PDB file of C-alpha atoms and ligand atoms in Angstrom:
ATOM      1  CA  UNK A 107      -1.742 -25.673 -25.455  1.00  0.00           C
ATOM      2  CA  UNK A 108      -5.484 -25.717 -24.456  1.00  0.00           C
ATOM      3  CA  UNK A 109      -7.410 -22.881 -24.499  1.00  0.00           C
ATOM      4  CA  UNK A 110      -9.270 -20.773 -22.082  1.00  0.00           C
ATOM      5  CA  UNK A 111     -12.498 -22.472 -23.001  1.00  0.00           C
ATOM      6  CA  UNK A 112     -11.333 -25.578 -23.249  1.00  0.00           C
ATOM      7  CA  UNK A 113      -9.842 -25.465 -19.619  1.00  0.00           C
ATOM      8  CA  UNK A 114     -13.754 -24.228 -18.417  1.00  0.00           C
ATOM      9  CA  UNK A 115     -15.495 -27.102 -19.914  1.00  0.00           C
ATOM     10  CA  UNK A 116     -16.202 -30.254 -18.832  1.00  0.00           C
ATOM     11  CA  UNK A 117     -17.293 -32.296 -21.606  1.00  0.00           C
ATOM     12  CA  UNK A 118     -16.739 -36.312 -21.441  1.00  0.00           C
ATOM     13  CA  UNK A 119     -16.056 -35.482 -17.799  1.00  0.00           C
ATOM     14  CA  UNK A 120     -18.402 -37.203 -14.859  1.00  0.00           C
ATOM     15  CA  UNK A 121     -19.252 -34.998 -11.626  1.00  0.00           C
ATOM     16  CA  UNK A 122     -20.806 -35.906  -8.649  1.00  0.00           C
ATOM     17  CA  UNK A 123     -22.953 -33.228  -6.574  1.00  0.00           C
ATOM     18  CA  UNK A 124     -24.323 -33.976  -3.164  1.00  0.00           C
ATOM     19  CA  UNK A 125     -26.801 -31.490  -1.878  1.00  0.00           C
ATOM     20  CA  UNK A 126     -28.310 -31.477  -5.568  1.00  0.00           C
ATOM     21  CA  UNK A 127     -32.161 -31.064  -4.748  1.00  0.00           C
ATOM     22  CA  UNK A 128     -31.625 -27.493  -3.611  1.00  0.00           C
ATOM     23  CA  UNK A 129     -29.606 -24.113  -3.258  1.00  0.00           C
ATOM     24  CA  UNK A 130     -26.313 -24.414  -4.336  1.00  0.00           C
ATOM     25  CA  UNK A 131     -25.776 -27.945  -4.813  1.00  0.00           C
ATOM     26  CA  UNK A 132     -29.108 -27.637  -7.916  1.00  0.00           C
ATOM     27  CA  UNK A 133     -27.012 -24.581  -9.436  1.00  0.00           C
ATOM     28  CA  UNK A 134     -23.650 -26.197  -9.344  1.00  0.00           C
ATOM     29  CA  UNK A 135     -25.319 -29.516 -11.515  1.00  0.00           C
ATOM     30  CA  UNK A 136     -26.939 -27.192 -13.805  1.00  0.00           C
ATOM     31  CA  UNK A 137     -23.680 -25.218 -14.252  1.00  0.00           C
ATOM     32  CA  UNK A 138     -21.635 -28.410 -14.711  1.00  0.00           C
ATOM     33  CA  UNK A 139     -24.008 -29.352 -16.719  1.00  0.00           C
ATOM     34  CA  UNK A 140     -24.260 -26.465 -18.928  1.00  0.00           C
ATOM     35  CA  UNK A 141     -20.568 -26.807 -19.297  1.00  0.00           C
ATOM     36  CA  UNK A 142     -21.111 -30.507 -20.780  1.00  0.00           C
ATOM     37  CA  UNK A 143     -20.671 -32.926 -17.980  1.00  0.00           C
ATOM     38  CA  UNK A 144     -22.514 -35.748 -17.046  1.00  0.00           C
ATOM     39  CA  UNK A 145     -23.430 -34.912 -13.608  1.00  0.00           C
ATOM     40  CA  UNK A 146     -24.637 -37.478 -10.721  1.00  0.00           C
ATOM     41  CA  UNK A 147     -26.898 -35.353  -8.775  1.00  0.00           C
ATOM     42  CA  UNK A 148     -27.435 -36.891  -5.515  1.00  0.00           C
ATOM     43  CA  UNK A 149     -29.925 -35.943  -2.333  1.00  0.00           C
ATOM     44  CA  UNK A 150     -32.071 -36.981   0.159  1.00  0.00           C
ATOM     45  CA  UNK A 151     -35.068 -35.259  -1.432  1.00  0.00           C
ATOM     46  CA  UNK A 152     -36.027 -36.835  -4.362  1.00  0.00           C
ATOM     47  CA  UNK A 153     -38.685 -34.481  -4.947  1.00  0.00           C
ATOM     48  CA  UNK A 154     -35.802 -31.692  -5.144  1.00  0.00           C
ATOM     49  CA  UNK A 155     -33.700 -33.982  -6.949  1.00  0.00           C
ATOM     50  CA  UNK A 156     -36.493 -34.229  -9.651  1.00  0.00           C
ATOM     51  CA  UNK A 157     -36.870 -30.376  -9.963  1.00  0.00           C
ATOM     52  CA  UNK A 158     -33.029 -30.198 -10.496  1.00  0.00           C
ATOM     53  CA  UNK A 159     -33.408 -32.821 -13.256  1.00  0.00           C
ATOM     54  CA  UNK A 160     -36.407 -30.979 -14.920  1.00  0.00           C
ATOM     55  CA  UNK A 161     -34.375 -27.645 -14.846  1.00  0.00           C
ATOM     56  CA  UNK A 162     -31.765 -29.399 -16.402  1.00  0.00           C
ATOM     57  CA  UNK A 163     -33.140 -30.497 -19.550  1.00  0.00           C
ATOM     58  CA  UNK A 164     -31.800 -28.191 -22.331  1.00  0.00           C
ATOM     59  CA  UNK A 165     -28.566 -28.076 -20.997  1.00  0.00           C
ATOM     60  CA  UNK A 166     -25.544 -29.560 -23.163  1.00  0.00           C
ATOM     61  CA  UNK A 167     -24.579 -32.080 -20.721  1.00  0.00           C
ATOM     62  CA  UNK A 168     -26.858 -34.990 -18.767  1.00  0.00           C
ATOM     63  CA  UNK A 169     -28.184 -35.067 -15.058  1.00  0.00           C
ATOM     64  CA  UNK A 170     -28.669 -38.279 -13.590  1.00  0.00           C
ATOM     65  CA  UNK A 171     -30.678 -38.372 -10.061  1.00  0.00           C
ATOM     66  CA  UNK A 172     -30.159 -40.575  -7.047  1.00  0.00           C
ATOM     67  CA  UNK A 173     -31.705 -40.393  -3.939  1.00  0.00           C
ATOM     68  CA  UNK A 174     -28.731 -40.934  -1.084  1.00  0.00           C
ATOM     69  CA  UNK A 175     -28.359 -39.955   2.478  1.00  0.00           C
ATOM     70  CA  UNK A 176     -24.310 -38.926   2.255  1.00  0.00           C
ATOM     71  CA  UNK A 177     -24.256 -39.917   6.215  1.00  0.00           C
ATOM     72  CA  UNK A 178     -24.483 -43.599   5.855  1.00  0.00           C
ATOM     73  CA  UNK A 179     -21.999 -45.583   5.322  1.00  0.00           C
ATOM     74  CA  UNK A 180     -23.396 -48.435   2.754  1.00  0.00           C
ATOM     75  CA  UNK A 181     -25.268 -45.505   0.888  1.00  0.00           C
ATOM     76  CA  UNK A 182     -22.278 -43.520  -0.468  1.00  0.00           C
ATOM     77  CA  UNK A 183     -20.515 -46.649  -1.043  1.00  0.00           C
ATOM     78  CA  UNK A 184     -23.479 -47.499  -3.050  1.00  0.00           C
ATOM     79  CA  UNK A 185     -23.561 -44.269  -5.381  1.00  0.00           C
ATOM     80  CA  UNK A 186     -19.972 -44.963  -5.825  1.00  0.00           C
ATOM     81  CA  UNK A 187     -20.535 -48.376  -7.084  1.00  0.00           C
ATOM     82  CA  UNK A 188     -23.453 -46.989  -9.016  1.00  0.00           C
ATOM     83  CA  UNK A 189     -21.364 -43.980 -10.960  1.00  0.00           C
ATOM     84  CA  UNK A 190     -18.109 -46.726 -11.663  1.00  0.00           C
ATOM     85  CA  UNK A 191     -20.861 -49.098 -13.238  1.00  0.00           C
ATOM     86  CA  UNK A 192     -22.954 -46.336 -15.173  1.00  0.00           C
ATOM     87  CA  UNK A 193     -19.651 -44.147 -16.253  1.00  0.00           C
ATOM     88  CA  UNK A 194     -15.989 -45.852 -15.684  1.00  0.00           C
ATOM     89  CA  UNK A 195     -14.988 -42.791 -14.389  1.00  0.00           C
ATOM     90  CA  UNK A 196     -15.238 -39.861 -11.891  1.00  0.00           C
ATOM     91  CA  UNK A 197     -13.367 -36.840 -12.572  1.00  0.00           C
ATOM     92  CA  UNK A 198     -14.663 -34.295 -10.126  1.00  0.00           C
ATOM     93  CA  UNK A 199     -16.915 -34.571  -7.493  1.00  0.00           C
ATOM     94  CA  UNK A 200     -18.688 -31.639  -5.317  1.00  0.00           C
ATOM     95  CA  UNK A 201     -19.518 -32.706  -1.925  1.00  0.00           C
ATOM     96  CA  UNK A 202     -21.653 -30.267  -0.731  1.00  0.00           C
ATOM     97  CA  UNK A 203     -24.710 -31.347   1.179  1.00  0.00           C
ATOM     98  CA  UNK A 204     -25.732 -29.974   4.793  1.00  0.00           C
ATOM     99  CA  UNK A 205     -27.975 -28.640   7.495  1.00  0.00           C
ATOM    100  CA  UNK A 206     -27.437 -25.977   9.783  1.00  0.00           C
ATOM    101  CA  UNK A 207     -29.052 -27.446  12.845  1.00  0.00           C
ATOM    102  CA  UNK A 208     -30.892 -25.615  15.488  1.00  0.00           C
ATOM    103  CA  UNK A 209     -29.639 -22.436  17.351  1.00  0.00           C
ATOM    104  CA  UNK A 210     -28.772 -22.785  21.226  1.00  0.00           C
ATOM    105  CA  UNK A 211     -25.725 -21.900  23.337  1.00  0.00           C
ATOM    106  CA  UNK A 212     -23.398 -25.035  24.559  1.00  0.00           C
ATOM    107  CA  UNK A 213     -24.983 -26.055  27.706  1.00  0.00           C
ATOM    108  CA  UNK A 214     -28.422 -26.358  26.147  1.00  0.00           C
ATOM    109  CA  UNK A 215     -27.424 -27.877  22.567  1.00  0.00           C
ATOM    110  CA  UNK A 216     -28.904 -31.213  22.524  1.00  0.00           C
ATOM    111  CA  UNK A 217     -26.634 -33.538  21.953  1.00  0.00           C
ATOM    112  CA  UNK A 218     -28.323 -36.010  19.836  1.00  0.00           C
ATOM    113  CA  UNK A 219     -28.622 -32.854  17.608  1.00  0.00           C
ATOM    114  CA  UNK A 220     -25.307 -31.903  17.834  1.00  0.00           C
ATOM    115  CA  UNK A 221     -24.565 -35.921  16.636  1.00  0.00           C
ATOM    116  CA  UNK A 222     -26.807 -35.131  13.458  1.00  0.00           C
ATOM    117  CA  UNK A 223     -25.120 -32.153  12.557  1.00  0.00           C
ATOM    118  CA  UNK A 224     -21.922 -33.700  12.533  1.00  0.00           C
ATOM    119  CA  UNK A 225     -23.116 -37.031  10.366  1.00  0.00           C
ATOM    120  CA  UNK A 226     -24.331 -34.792   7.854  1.00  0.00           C
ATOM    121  CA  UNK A 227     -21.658 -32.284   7.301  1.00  0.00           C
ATOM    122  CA  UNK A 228     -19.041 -33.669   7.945  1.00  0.00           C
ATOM    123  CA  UNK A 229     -19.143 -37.821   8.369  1.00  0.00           C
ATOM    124  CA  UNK A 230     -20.653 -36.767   4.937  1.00  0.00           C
ATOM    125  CA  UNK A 231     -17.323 -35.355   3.515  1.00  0.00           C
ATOM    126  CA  UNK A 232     -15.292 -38.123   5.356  1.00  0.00           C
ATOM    127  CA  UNK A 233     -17.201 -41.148   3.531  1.00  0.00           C
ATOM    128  CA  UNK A 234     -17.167 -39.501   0.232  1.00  0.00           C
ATOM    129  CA  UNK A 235     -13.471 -38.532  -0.186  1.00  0.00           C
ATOM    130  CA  UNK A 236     -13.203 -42.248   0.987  1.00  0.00           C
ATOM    131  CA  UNK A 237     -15.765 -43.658  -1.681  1.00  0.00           C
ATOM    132  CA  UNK A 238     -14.526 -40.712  -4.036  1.00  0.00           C
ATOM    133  CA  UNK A 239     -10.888 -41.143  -4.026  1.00  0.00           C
ATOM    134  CA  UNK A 240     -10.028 -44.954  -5.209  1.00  0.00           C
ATOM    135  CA  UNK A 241     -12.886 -44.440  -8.151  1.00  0.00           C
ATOM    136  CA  UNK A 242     -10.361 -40.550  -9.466  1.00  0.00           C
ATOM    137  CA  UNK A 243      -7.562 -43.095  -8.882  1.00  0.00           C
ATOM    138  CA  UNK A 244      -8.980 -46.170 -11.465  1.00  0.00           C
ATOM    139  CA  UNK A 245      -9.619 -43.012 -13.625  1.00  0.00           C
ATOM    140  CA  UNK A 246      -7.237 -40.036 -14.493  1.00  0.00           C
ATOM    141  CA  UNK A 247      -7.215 -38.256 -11.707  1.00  0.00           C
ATOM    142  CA  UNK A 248      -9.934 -35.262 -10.566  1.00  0.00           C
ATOM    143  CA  UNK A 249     -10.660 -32.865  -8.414  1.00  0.00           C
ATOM    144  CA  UNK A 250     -12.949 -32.680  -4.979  1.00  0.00           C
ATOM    145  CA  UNK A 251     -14.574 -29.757  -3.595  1.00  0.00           C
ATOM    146  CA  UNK A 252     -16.380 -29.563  -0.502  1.00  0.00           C
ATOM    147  CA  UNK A 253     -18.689 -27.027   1.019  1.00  0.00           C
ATOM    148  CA  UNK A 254     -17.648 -25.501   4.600  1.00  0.00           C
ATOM    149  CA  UNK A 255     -18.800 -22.329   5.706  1.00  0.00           C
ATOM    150  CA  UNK A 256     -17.424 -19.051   6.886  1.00  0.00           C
ATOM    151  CA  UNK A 257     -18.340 -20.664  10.143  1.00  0.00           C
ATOM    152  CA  UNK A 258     -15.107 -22.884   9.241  1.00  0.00           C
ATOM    153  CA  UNK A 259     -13.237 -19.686  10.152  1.00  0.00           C
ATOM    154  CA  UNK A 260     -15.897 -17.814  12.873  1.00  0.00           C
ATOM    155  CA  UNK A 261     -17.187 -18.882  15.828  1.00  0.00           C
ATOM    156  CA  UNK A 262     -20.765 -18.116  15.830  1.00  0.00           C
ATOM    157  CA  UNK A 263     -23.018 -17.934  18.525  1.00  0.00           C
ATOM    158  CA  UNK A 264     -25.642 -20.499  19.274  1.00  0.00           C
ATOM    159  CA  UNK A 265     -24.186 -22.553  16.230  1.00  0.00           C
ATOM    160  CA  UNK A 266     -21.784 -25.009  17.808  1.00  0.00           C
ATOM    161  CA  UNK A 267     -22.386 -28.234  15.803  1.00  0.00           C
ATOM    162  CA  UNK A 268     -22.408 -26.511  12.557  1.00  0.00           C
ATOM    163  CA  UNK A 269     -18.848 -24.447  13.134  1.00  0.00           C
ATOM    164  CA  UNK A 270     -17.246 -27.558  14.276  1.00  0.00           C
ATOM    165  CA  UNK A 271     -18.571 -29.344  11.741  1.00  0.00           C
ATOM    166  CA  UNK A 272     -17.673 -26.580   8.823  1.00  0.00           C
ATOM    167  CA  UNK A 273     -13.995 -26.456  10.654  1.00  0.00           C
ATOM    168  CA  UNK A 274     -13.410 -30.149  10.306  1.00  0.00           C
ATOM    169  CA  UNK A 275     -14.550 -30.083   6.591  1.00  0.00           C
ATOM    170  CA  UNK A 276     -11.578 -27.365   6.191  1.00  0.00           C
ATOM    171  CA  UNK A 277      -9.330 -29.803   7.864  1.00  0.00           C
ATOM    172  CA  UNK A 278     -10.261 -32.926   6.190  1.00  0.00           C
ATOM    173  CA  UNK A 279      -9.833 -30.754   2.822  1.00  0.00           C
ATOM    174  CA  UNK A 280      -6.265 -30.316   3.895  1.00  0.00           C
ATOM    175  CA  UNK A 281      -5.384 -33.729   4.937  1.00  0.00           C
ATOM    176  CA  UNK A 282      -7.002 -35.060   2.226  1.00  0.00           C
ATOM    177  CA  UNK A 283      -5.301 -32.343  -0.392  1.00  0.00           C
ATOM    178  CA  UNK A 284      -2.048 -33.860   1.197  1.00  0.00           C
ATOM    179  CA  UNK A 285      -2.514 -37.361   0.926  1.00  0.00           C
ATOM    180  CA  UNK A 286      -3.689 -36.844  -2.856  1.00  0.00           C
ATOM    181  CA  UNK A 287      -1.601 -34.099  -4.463  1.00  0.00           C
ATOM    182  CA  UNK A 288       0.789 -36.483  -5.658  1.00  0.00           C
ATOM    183  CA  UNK A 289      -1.817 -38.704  -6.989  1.00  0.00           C
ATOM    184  CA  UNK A 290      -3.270 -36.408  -9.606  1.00  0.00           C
ATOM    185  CA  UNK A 291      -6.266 -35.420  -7.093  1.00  0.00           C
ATOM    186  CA  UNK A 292      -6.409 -31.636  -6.045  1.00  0.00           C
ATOM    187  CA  UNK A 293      -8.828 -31.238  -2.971  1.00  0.00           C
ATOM    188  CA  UNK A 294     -10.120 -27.638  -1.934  1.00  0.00           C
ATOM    189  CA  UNK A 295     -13.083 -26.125  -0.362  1.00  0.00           C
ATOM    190  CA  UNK A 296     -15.246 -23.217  -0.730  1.00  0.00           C
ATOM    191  CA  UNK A 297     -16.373 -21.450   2.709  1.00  0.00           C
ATOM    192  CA  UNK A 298     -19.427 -19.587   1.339  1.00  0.00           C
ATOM    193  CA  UNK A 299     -21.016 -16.761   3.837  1.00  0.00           C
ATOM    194  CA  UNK A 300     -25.050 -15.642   3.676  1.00  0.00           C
ATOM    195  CA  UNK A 301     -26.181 -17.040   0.437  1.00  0.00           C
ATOM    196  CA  UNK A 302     -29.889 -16.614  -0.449  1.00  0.00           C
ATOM    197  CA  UNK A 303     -31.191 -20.299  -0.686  1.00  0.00           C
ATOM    198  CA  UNK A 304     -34.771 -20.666  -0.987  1.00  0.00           C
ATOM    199  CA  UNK A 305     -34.903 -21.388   2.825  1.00  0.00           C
ATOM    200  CA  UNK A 306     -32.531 -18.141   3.323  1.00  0.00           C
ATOM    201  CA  UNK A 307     -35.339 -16.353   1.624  1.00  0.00           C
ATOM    202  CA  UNK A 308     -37.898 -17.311   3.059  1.00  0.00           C
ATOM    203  CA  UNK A 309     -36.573 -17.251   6.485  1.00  0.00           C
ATOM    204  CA  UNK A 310     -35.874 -13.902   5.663  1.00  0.00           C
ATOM    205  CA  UNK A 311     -39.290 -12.911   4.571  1.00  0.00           C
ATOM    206  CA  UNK A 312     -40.567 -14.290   8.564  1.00  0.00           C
ATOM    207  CA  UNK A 313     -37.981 -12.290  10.077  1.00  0.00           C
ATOM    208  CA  UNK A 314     -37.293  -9.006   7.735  1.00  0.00           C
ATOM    209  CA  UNK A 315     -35.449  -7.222  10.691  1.00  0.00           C
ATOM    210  CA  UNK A 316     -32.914  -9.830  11.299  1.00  0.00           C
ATOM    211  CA  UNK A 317     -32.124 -10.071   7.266  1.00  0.00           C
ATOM    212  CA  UNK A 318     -31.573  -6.342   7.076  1.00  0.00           C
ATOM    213  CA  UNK A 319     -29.497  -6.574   9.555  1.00  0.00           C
ATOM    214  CA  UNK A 320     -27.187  -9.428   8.306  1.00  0.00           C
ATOM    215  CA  UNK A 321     -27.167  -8.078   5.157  1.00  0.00           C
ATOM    216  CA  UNK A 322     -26.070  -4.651   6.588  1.00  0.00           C
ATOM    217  CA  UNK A 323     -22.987  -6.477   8.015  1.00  0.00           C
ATOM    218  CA  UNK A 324     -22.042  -7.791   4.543  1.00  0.00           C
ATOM    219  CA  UNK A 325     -19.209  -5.023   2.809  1.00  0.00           C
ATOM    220  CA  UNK A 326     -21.244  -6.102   0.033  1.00  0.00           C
ATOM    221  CA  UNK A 327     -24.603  -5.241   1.453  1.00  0.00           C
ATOM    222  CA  UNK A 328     -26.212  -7.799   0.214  1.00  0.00           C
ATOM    223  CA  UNK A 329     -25.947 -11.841   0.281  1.00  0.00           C
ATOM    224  CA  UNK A 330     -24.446 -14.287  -2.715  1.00  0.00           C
ATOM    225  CA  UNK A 331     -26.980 -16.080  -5.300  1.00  0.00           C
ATOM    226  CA  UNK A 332     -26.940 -19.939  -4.925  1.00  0.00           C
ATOM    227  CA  UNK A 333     -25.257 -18.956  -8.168  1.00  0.00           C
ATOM    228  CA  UNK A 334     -22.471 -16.706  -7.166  1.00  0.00           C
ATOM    229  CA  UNK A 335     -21.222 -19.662  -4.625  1.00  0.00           C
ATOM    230  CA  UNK A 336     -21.765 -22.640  -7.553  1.00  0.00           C
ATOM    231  CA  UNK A 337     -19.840 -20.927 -10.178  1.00  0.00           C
ATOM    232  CA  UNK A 338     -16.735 -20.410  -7.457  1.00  0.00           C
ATOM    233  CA  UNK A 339     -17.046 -24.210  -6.953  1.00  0.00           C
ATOM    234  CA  UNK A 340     -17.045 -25.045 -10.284  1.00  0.00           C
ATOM    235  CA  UNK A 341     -13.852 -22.733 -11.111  1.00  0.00           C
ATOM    236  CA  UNK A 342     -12.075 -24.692  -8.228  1.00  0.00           C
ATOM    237  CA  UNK A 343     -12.804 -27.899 -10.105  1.00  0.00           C
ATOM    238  CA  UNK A 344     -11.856 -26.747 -13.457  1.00  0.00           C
ATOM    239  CA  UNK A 345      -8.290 -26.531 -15.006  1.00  0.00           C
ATOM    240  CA  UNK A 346      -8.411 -23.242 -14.164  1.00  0.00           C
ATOM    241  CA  UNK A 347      -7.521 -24.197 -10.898  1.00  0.00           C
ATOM    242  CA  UNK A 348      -4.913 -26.550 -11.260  1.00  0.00           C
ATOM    243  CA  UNK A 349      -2.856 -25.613  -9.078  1.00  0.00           C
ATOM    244  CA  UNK A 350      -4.757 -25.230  -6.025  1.00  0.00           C
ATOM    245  CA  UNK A 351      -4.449 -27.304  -3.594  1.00  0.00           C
ATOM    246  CA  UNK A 352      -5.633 -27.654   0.072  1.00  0.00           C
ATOM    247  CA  UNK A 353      -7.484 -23.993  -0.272  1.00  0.00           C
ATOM    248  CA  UNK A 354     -10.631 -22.554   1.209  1.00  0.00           C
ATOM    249  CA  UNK A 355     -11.615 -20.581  -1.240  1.00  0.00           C
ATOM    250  CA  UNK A 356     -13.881 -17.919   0.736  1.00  0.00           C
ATOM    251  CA  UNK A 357     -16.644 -16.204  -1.098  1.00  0.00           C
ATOM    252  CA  UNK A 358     -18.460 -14.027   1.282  1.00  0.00           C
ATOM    253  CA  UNK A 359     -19.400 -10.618  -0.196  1.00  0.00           C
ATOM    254  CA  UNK A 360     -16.220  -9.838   1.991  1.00  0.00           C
ATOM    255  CA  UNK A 361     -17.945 -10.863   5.438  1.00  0.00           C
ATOM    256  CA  UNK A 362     -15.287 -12.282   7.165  1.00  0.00           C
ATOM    257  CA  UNK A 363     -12.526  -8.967   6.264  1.00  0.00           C
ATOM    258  CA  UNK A 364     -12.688  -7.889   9.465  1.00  0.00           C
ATOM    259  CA  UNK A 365     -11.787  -4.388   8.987  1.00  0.00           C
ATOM    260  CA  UNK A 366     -13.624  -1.324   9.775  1.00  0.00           C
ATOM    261  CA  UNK A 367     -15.138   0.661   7.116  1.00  0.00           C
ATOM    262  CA  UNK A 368     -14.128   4.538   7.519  1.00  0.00           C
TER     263      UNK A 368
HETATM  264  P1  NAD B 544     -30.135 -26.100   0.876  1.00  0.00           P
HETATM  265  O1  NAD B 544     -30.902 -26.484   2.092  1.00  0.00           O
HETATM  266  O2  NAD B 544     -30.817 -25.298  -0.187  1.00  0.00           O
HETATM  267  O3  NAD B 544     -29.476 -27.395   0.199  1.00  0.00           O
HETATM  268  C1  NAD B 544     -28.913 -28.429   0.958  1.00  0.00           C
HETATM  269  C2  NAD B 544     -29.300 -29.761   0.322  1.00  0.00           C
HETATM  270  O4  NAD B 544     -28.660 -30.808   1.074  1.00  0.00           O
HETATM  271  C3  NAD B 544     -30.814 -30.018   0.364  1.00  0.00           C
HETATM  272  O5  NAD B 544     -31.303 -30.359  -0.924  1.00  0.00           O
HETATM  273  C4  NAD B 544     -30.945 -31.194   1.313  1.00  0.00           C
HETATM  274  O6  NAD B 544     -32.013 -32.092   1.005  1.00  0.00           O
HETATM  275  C5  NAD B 544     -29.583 -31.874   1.165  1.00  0.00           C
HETATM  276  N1  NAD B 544     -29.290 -32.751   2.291  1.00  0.00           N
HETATM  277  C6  NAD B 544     -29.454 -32.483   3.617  1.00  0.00           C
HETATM  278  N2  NAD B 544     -29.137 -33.568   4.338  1.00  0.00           N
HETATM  279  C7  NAD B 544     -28.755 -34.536   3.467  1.00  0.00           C
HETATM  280  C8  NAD B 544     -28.328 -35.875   3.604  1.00  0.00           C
HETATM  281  N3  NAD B 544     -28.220 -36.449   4.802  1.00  0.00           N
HETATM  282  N4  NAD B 544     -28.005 -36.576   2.501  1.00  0.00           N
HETATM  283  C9  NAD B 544     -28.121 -36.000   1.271  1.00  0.00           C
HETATM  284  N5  NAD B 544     -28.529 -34.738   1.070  1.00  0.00           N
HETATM  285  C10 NAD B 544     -28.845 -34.016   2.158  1.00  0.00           C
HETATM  286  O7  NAD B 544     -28.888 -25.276   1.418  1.00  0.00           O
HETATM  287  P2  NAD B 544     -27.586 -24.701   0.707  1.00  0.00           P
HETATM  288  O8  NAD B 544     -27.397 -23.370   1.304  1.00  0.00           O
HETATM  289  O9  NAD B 544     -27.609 -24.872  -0.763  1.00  0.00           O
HETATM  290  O10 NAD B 544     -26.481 -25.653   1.363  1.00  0.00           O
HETATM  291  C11 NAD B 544     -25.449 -26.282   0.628  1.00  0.00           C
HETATM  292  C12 NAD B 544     -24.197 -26.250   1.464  1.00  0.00           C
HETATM  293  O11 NAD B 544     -23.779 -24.889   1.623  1.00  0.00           O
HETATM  294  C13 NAD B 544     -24.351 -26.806   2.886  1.00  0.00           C
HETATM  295  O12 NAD B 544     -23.217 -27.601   3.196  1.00  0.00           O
HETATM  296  C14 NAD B 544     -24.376 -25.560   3.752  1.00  0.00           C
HETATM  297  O13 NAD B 544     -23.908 -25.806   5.059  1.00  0.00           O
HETATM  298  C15 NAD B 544     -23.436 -24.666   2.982  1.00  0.00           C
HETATM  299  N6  NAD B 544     -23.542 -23.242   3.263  1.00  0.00           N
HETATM  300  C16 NAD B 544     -24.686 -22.546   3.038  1.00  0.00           C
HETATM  301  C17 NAD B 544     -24.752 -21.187   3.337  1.00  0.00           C
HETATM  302  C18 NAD B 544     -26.003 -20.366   3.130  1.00  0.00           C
HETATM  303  O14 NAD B 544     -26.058 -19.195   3.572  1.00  0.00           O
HETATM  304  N7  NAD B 544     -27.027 -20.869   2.445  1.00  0.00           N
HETATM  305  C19 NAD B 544     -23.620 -20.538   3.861  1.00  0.00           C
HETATM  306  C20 NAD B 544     -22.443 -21.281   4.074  1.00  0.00           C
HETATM  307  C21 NAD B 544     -22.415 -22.623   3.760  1.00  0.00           C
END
């Protein structure tokens, strides 16, 4: 019988985080991290990537960097290849890197834009549950999270690449959860809502109206620490969860309810 602890910690396991220079992707390796992992922290930014690793230094596990762009092909193949050879193993991994993309209705969304958006969020998620699944099944097994969006649920205005992008990342999570629950590999998602990244925040601070107003529309009155969002991801990858599969696990201050407050 394992304990409560025991079923939170991820010592001797490896992790991979994509999206780890920044936001939530940087709190979820420190957290796994924290918790004893060896976590392969991979970005675009290197310079982010190399804050993340700094910020990581007294924790109990290890952070190792690499600089990837998770919409090309022969580069998640490569950090694959790279976390086989440096580890033998990957038991979870979190693959949560993505943009928003600009802001215009349908008719005027560019569609080279619209192109990039979908590469990144979700050709991203594609090419790492197919990179990430054969290396779980050499090993024992794992779990994969990926980051949607409440937009996986909504339809926002203006924000067409990025909803269809967050609403194929739920579906992939479910196809994927099917083809793997038999394997030993659970595969969920968390659909975070307004969470106060350092570009949230200072996006915020240019345009104080329009945060006060979002935040307003929160039940919780008030938008989730990169934090708040890691530590759900990190539950969903933990025994704790073990019997999850094929969820979107939202955590949005209660955004998407829908009710009316009296
Ligand atoms: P962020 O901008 O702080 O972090 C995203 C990271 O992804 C950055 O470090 C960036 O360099 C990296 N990235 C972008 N393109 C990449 C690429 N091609 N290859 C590798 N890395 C790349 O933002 P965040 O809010 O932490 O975003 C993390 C995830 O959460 C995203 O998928 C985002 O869509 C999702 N999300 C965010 C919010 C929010 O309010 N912040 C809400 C819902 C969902």
């Amino acid at each position: 019988m394992t304990t409560y602890t025991e079923r939170s910690d991820f010592s001797g396991k490896t992790v991979l985080v994509t999206g780890a220079g920044s936001g939530i992707g940087r709190e979820a390796t420190l957290g796994f991290a924290r918790r004893g992992a060896l976590v392969f922290a991979a970005d675009v930014n290197s310079e982010g990537l190399n804050q993340t690793l700094v910020l990581s230094e007294a924790l109990a596990g290890s952070v190792r960097t690499k600089q990837v762009d998770v919409s090309k092909e022969a580069q998640v193949a490569g950090l694959l290849s790279y976390i086989e050879a440096e580890s033998g193993r990957l038991d979870v991994a979190f693959n949560n890197a993505g943009i928003t993309g600009g802001a215009y209705r349908i008719e005027d969304y560019p569609t080279d834009d619209f192109t990039r958006v979908l590469d990144i969020n979700l050709k991203s998620v594609f090419l790492g549950l197919k990179y990430e699944v054969p290396l779980m099944l050499r090993s024992d097994g794992g779990s994969i999270v990926n980051t949607a969006s409440v937009a996986a649920l909504t339809g926002p205005g203006g924000m067409s690449a990025y909803a269809a992008s967050k609403h194929g990342v739920h579906g992939l999570t479910r196809v994927a959860a099917m083809e793997n629950a038999a394997r030993g590999i659970r595969v969920n998602a968390i659909a975070p809502g307004w969470t106060e990244t350092p570009m949230v925040v200072a996006n915020s601070q240019q345009n104080p109206a329009f945060a006060e107003l979002a935040r307003k529309a929160i039940p919780a009155k008030r938008g989730a620490t990169p934090a708040e969002i890691a530590d759900a991801a990190i539950w969903l990858s933990s025994a704790e969860a073990s019997y999850l599969h094929g969820h979107l696990l939202v955590v949005d201050g209660g955004m998407t309810i829908g009710g009316f407050e009296i």
